[in-house]
mmCIF file of C-alpha atoms and ligand atoms in Angstrom:
data_model
loop_
_atom_site.group_PDB
_atom_site.id
_atom_site.type_symbol
_atom_site.label_atom_id
_atom_site.label_comp_id
_atom_site.label_asym_id
_atom_site.label_seq_id
_atom_site.Cartn_x
_atom_site.Cartn_y
_atom_site.Cartn_z
ATOM 1 C CA MET R 1 42.318 -112.074 64.295
ATOM 2 C CA LEU R 2 45.047 -113.851 66.576
ATOM 3 C CA LYS R 3 48.479 -113.520 65.288
ATOM 4 C CA ILE R 4 50.705 -116.437 65.961
ATOM 5 C CA VAL R 5 54.066 -117.410 65.598
ATOM 6 C CA VAL R 6 55.129 -121.072 65.463
ATOM 7 C CA CYS R 7 58.393 -122.305 66.972
ATOM 8 C CA VAL R 8 59.708 -125.454 65.395
ATOM 9 C CA SER R 9 62.756 -127.920 65.527
ATOM 10 C CA GLY R 10 62.076 -130.724 63.384
ATOM 11 C CA GLY R 11 59.612 -132.320 60.921
ATOM 12 C CA GLY R 12 56.715 -129.653 61.694
ATOM 13 C CA THR R 13 53.862 -132.327 61.571
ATOM 14 C CA ASN R 14 52.050 -130.018 64.167
ATOM 15 C CA LEU R 15 52.959 -127.129 62.229
ATOM 16 C CA GLN R 16 51.410 -128.706 59.129
ATOM 17 C CA ALA R 17 48.366 -129.548 61.308
ATOM 18 C CA ILE R 18 47.700 -125.871 62.116
ATOM 19 C CA ILE R 19 48.348 -124.831 58.530
ATOM 20 C CA ASP R 20 45.747 -127.249 57.559
ATOM 21 C CA GLY R 21 43.405 -126.211 60.334
ATOM 22 C CA ILE R 22 43.594 -122.704 59.489
ATOM 23 C CA ALA R 23 43.089 -123.741 55.720
ATOM 24 C CA ASP R 24 40.040 -126.028 56.238
ATOM 25 C CA GLY R 25 38.365 -123.774 58.594
ATOM 26 C CA THR R 26 39.155 -125.866 61.936
ATOM 27 C CA ILE R 27 41.028 -123.031 63.308
ATOM 28 C CA THR R 28 39.250 -119.459 62.815
ATOM 29 C CA ASN R 29 40.419 -115.874 63.201
ATOM 30 C CA THR R 30 43.866 -117.012 62.962
ATOM 31 C CA GLU R 31 46.991 -116.099 61.059
ATOM 32 C CA ILE R 32 50.523 -117.455 61.303
ATOM 33 C CA VAL R 33 52.737 -114.361 60.981
ATOM 34 C CA GLY R 34 55.928 -116.385 60.996
ATOM 35 C CA VAL R 35 57.856 -119.604 61.902
ATOM 36 C CA ILE R 36 60.945 -119.758 63.659
ATOM 37 C CA SER R 37 63.194 -122.861 63.966
ATOM 38 C CA ASN R 38 66.583 -123.067 65.679
ATOM 39 C CA ASN R 39 67.580 -125.838 63.663
ATOM 40 C CA LYS R 40 68.149 -124.732 59.719
ATOM 41 C CA ASN R 41 67.489 -128.206 58.410
ATOM 42 C CA ALA R 42 64.248 -128.557 59.953
ATOM 43 C CA TYR R 43 61.742 -129.877 57.406
ATOM 44 C CA ALA R 44 59.286 -127.562 59.312
ATOM 45 C CA LEU R 45 60.854 -124.584 57.476
ATOM 46 C CA GLU R 46 60.123 -126.153 54.024
ATOM 47 C CA ARG R 47 56.372 -126.649 55.264
ATOM 48 C CA ALA R 48 56.331 -122.954 55.879
ATOM 49 C CA LYS R 49 57.752 -121.938 52.778
ATOM 50 C CA LYS R 50 55.460 -124.035 50.754
ATOM 51 C CA ALA R 51 52.522 -122.467 52.618
ATOM 52 C CA GLY R 52 54.025 -118.812 51.924
ATOM 53 C CA ILE R 53 54.503 -118.153 55.353
ATOM 54 C CA SER R 54 57.762 -116.241 56.512
ATOM 55 C CA ALA R 55 60.303 -118.414 58.204
ATOM 56 C CA VAL R 56 63.704 -117.983 59.585
ATOM 57 C CA CYS R 57 66.336 -120.047 61.545
ATOM 58 C CA ILE R 58 67.644 -118.549 64.818
ATOM 59 C CA SER R 59 70.172 -121.028 66.097
ATOM 60 C CA PRO R 60 72.154 -120.945 69.237
ATOM 61 C CA LYS R 61 75.241 -122.248 67.002
ATOM 62 C CA ASP R 62 75.081 -118.848 65.437
ATOM 63 C CA TYR R 63 75.688 -116.662 68.734
ATOM 64 C CA GLU R 64 78.498 -116.415 70.767
ATOM 65 C CA THR R 65 76.573 -116.898 74.194
ATOM 66 C CA ARG R 66 73.267 -118.197 75.280
ATOM 67 C CA GLU R 67 72.452 -114.481 76.281
ATOM 68 C CA ILE R 68 72.936 -113.079 73.089
ATOM 69 C CA PHE R 69 71.012 -116.069 71.635
ATOM 70 C CA ASN R 70 67.996 -115.664 73.957
ATOM 71 C CA ASP R 71 68.030 -111.795 73.066
ATOM 72 C CA ALA R 72 67.908 -112.674 69.298
ATOM 73 C CA LEU R 73 65.074 -115.057 69.829
ATOM 74 C CA LEU R 74 63.097 -112.662 71.806
ATOM 75 C CA ASN R 75 63.754 -110.035 69.254
ATOM 76 C CA GLY R 76 62.879 -112.457 66.437
ATOM 77 C CA VAL R 77 59.507 -113.006 68.084
ATOM 78 C CA LEU R 78 58.800 -109.288 69.078
ATOM 79 C CA SER R 79 59.605 -108.156 65.489
ATOM 80 C CA LEU R 80 56.590 -110.485 64.252
ATOM 81 C CA LYS R 81 54.220 -108.721 67.025
ATOM 82 C CA PRO R 82 52.480 -112.083 67.789
ATOM 83 C CA ASP R 83 49.565 -112.515 70.221
ATOM 84 C CA LEU R 84 50.584 -116.092 70.895
ATOM 85 C CA ILE R 85 53.529 -118.111 70.507
ATOM 86 C CA VAL R 86 52.823 -122.149 69.718
ATOM 87 C CA LEU R 87 55.757 -124.188 70.458
ATOM 88 C CA ALA R 88 55.250 -127.091 68.114
ATOM 89 C CA GLY R 89 58.250 -129.407 68.870
ATOM 90 C CA PHE R 90 60.551 -126.585 69.556
ATOM 91 C CA LEU R 91 63.536 -128.099 71.294
ATOM 92 C CA VAL R 92 64.951 -125.024 73.069
ATOM 93 C CA ASN R 93 64.469 -123.789 76.671
ATOM 94 C CA ILE R 94 62.460 -120.559 76.442
ATOM 95 C CA PRO R 95 64.477 -117.846 77.951
ATOM 96 C CA PRO R 96 62.801 -116.227 81.363
ATOM 97 C CA GLN R 97 62.553 -112.682 79.653
ATOM 98 C CA MET R 98 60.253 -114.177 76.975
ATOM 99 C CA ILE R 99 58.351 -116.317 79.454
ATOM 100 C CA GLN R 100 57.656 -112.760 81.313
ATOM 101 C CA ALA R 101 56.829 -110.814 78.240
ATOM 102 C CA PHE R 102 54.335 -113.386 76.952
ATOM 103 C CA ARG R 103 52.753 -114.571 80.181
ATOM 104 C CA ASN R 104 49.894 -117.244 79.345
ATOM 105 C CA ARG R 105 50.519 -116.246 75.659
ATOM 106 C CA ILE R 106 53.165 -119.249 75.003
ATOM 107 C CA ILE R 107 51.562 -122.758 74.531
ATOM 108 C CA ASN R 108 53.314 -125.991 74.027
ATOM 109 C CA ILE R 109 52.290 -129.435 72.926
ATOM 110 C CA HIS R 110 53.760 -132.292 74.839
ATOM 111 C CA PRO R 111 53.277 -135.945 74.023
ATOM 112 C CA SER R 112 52.076 -137.542 77.166
ATOM 113 C CA LEU R 113 49.290 -136.998 79.672
ATOM 114 C CA ILE R 114 51.359 -134.681 82.071
ATOM 115 C CA PRO R 115 52.247 -134.793 84.752
ATOM 116 C CA SER R 116 53.389 -138.550 83.532
ATOM 117 C CA PHE R 117 56.512 -138.843 81.223
ATOM 118 C CA CYS R 118 57.477 -134.972 81.290
ATOM 119 C CA GLY R 119 59.901 -132.497 82.746
ATOM 120 C CA VAL R 120 63.487 -131.873 82.135
ATOM 121 C CA GLY R 121 65.442 -134.416 79.435
ATOM 122 C CA CYS R 122 61.936 -135.947 78.638
ATOM 123 C CA TYR R 123 61.154 -135.198 75.091
ATOM 124 C CA GLY R 124 60.995 -136.643 71.724
ATOM 125 C CA LEU R 125 61.146 -140.683 71.523
ATOM 126 C CA LYS R 126 62.218 -140.545 75.176
ATOM 127 C CA VAL R 127 58.586 -139.835 76.417
ATOM 128 C CA HIS R 128 57.416 -142.905 74.384
ATOM 129 C CA GLU R 129 60.319 -145.090 75.717
ATOM 130 C CA LYS R 130 59.522 -144.352 79.281
ATOM 131 C CA ALA R 131 55.671 -144.808 78.937
ATOM 132 C CA LEU R 132 56.303 -148.226 77.277
ATOM 133 C CA ALA R 133 58.862 -149.088 79.963
ATOM 134 C CA ARG R 134 56.336 -148.265 82.684
ATOM 135 C CA GLY R 135 53.800 -150.385 81.048
ATOM 136 C CA VAL R 136 51.000 -147.983 80.879
ATOM 137 C CA LYS R 137 48.044 -148.580 78.912
ATOM 138 C CA VAL R 138 46.914 -145.184 78.114
ATOM 139 C CA SER R 139 49.116 -142.290 77.037
ATOM 140 C CA GLY R 140 48.275 -139.047 75.128
ATOM 141 C CA ALA R 141 49.048 -135.585 74.724
ATOM 142 C CA THR R 142 48.826 -132.219 76.701
ATOM 143 C CA VAL R 143 48.727 -128.563 75.498
ATOM 144 C CA HIS R 144 49.757 -126.472 78.401
ATOM 145 C CA PHE R 145 50.758 -122.828 78.773
ATOM 146 C CA VAL R 146 54.467 -122.360 79.469
ATOM 147 C CA ASP R 147 55.870 -120.957 82.565
ATOM 148 C CA GLU R 148 59.386 -121.138 84.103
ATOM 149 C CA GLY R 149 59.339 -124.855 84.687
ATOM 150 C CA THR R 150 59.691 -127.661 82.070
ATOM 151 C CA ASP R 151 56.085 -128.952 81.368
ATOM 152 C CA THR R 152 54.585 -127.289 84.598
ATOM 153 C CA GLY R 153 52.623 -124.537 83.194
ATOM 154 C CA PRO R 154 48.617 -124.716 83.393
ATOM 155 C CA ILE R 155 47.136 -127.449 81.515
ATOM 156 C CA ILE R 156 44.744 -126.396 78.666
ATOM 157 C CA MET R 157 43.698 -129.806 76.967
ATOM 158 C CA GLN R 158 44.480 -133.367 77.097
ATOM 159 C CA LYS R 159 43.626 -136.431 74.875
ATOM 160 C CA ALA R 160 44.310 -139.991 75.739
ATOM 161 C CA VAL R 161 45.511 -142.507 73.419
ATOM 162 C CA GLU R 162 45.408 -146.335 73.736
ATOM 163 C CA VAL R 163 48.941 -148.245 74.136
ATOM 164 C CA MET R 164 48.787 -151.457 72.087
ATOM 165 C CA GLN R 165 50.654 -154.449 72.694
ATOM 166 C CA GLY R 166 53.669 -154.915 70.800
ATOM 167 C CA ASP R 167 54.162 -150.959 70.373
ATOM 168 C CA THR R 168 57.567 -149.522 69.572
ATOM 169 C CA PRO R 169 58.366 -145.867 70.529
ATOM 170 C CA GLU R 170 58.039 -145.201 67.020
ATOM 171 C CA VAL R 171 54.475 -146.606 66.622
ATOM 172 C CA LEU R 172 53.181 -145.055 69.807
ATOM 173 C CA GLN R 173 54.655 -141.645 68.903
ATOM 174 C CA ARG R 174 52.658 -141.586 65.435
ATOM 175 C CA ARG R 175 49.471 -143.038 67.022
ATOM 176 C CA ILE R 176 49.583 -140.092 69.580
ATOM 177 C CA MET R 177 50.497 -137.563 67.015
ATOM 178 C CA GLU R 178 47.702 -138.526 64.850
ATOM 179 C CA GLN R 179 45.001 -139.202 67.344
ATOM 180 C CA ALA R 180 45.745 -136.485 69.995
ATOM 181 C CA GLU R 181 48.499 -133.910 68.948
ATOM 182 C CA TRP R 182 47.251 -133.046 65.436
ATOM 183 C CA VAL R 183 43.712 -132.570 67.041
ATOM 184 C CA ILE R 184 44.122 -130.811 70.638
ATOM 185 C CA LEU R 185 47.026 -128.194 69.150
ATOM 186 C CA PRO R 186 44.471 -126.990 66.620
ATOM 187 C CA LYS R 187 41.675 -126.836 68.666
ATOM 188 C CA THR R 188 43.364 -125.200 71.439
ATOM 189 C CA ILE R 189 44.492 -122.410 69.020
ATOM 190 C CA ASP R 190 40.675 -121.920 67.864
ATOM 191 C CA LEU R 191 39.614 -121.476 71.377
ATOM 192 C CA LEU R 192 42.335 -118.943 72.061
ATOM 193 C CA ALA R 193 41.467 -117.159 68.878
ATOM 194 C CA ASN R 194 38.008 -116.908 69.814
ATOM 195 C CA GLY R 195 38.479 -115.726 73.323
ATOM 196 C CA LYS R 196 37.183 -119.017 75.066
ATOM 197 C CA ILE R 197 40.112 -119.919 77.307
ATOM 198 C CA LEU R 198 40.282 -118.216 80.527
ATOM 199 C CA VAL R 199 43.246 -118.863 83.165
ATOM 200 C CA GLU R 200 42.598 -118.209 86.745
ATOM 201 C CA ASP R 201 45.215 -118.971 89.566
ATOM 202 C CA ASN R 202 47.077 -121.425 87.251
ATOM 203 C CA ALA R 203 43.700 -123.089 86.329
ATOM 204 C CA VAL R 204 42.322 -123.144 82.663
ATOM 205 C CA TYR R 205 38.456 -122.820 82.112
ATOM 206 C CA ILE R 206 36.886 -123.235 78.678
ATOM 207 C CA LYS R 207 33.746 -121.059 78.281
HETATM 208 C C1 GRF U 1 55.765 -133.815 69.094
HETATM 209 O O1 GRF U 1 55.669 -135.037 69.388
HETATM 210 C C2 GRF U 1 55.330 -132.875 69.854
HETATM 211 O O2 GRF U 1 54.685 -133.315 71.059
HETATM 212 C C3 GRF U 1 56.985 -132.995 70.598
HETATM 213 O O3 GRF U 1 57.880 -132.924 69.377
HETATM 214 C C4 GRF U 1 57.314 -133.564 68.134
HETATM 215 C C5 GRF U 1 57.261 -132.513 67.167
HETATM 216 O O4 GRF U 1 57.011 -133.197 65.803
HETATM 217 N N1 GRF U 1 57.139 -131.860 71.404
HETATM 218 P P1 GRF U 1 56.478 -132.278 64.699
HETATM 219 O O5 GRF U 1 57.876 -131.421 64.319
HETATM 220 O O6 GRF U 1 55.475 -131.494 64.948
HETATM 221 O O7 GRF U 1 56.493 -133.326 63.691
#
């Protein structure tokens, strides 16, 4: 059984897709052992509670320095003894010691086709604003392993989504969530839980 911790900051629709995927059998061999939010008002915390999953808030605001927060976050994760950490809209820089402790065991969902519209400062609605400003006809989502860079880790899965004329950032964001994020994040977790993903020299192979 793959034990996962899901880290969230906001609405938690990706968390919900994981909860639903486990319930309906799209995701097998997987248990969510905890949800961690950096934001006490995140609706994702409610979703976790409704599903009977233990959920905590670990916020940088409650710690004197970033280092102390980083330790608290790592300890919070370690106390849950996960096999995999899933960043599902988690707007916190992952501390280097956590990346080292969980090399190729942290995945992130990004709402564009990496390497487009990603990197430092490119998150949330900004991703879709940039895609629309550039006039791309196709965008999408990417699930990747987390390394020391921002959105630079090995790519596991991507799904393209059409950009329509007249799209606003909000409309495009929603379409990418529905058609890509809520599909490829659960699928990736299922593949990982069933030993079907191999990482070699930064390249990912699906067996
Ligand atoms: C998603 O678009 C995700 O790709 C991005 O943040 C958003 C989180 O949405 N990293 P939600 O909290 O899962 O609803």
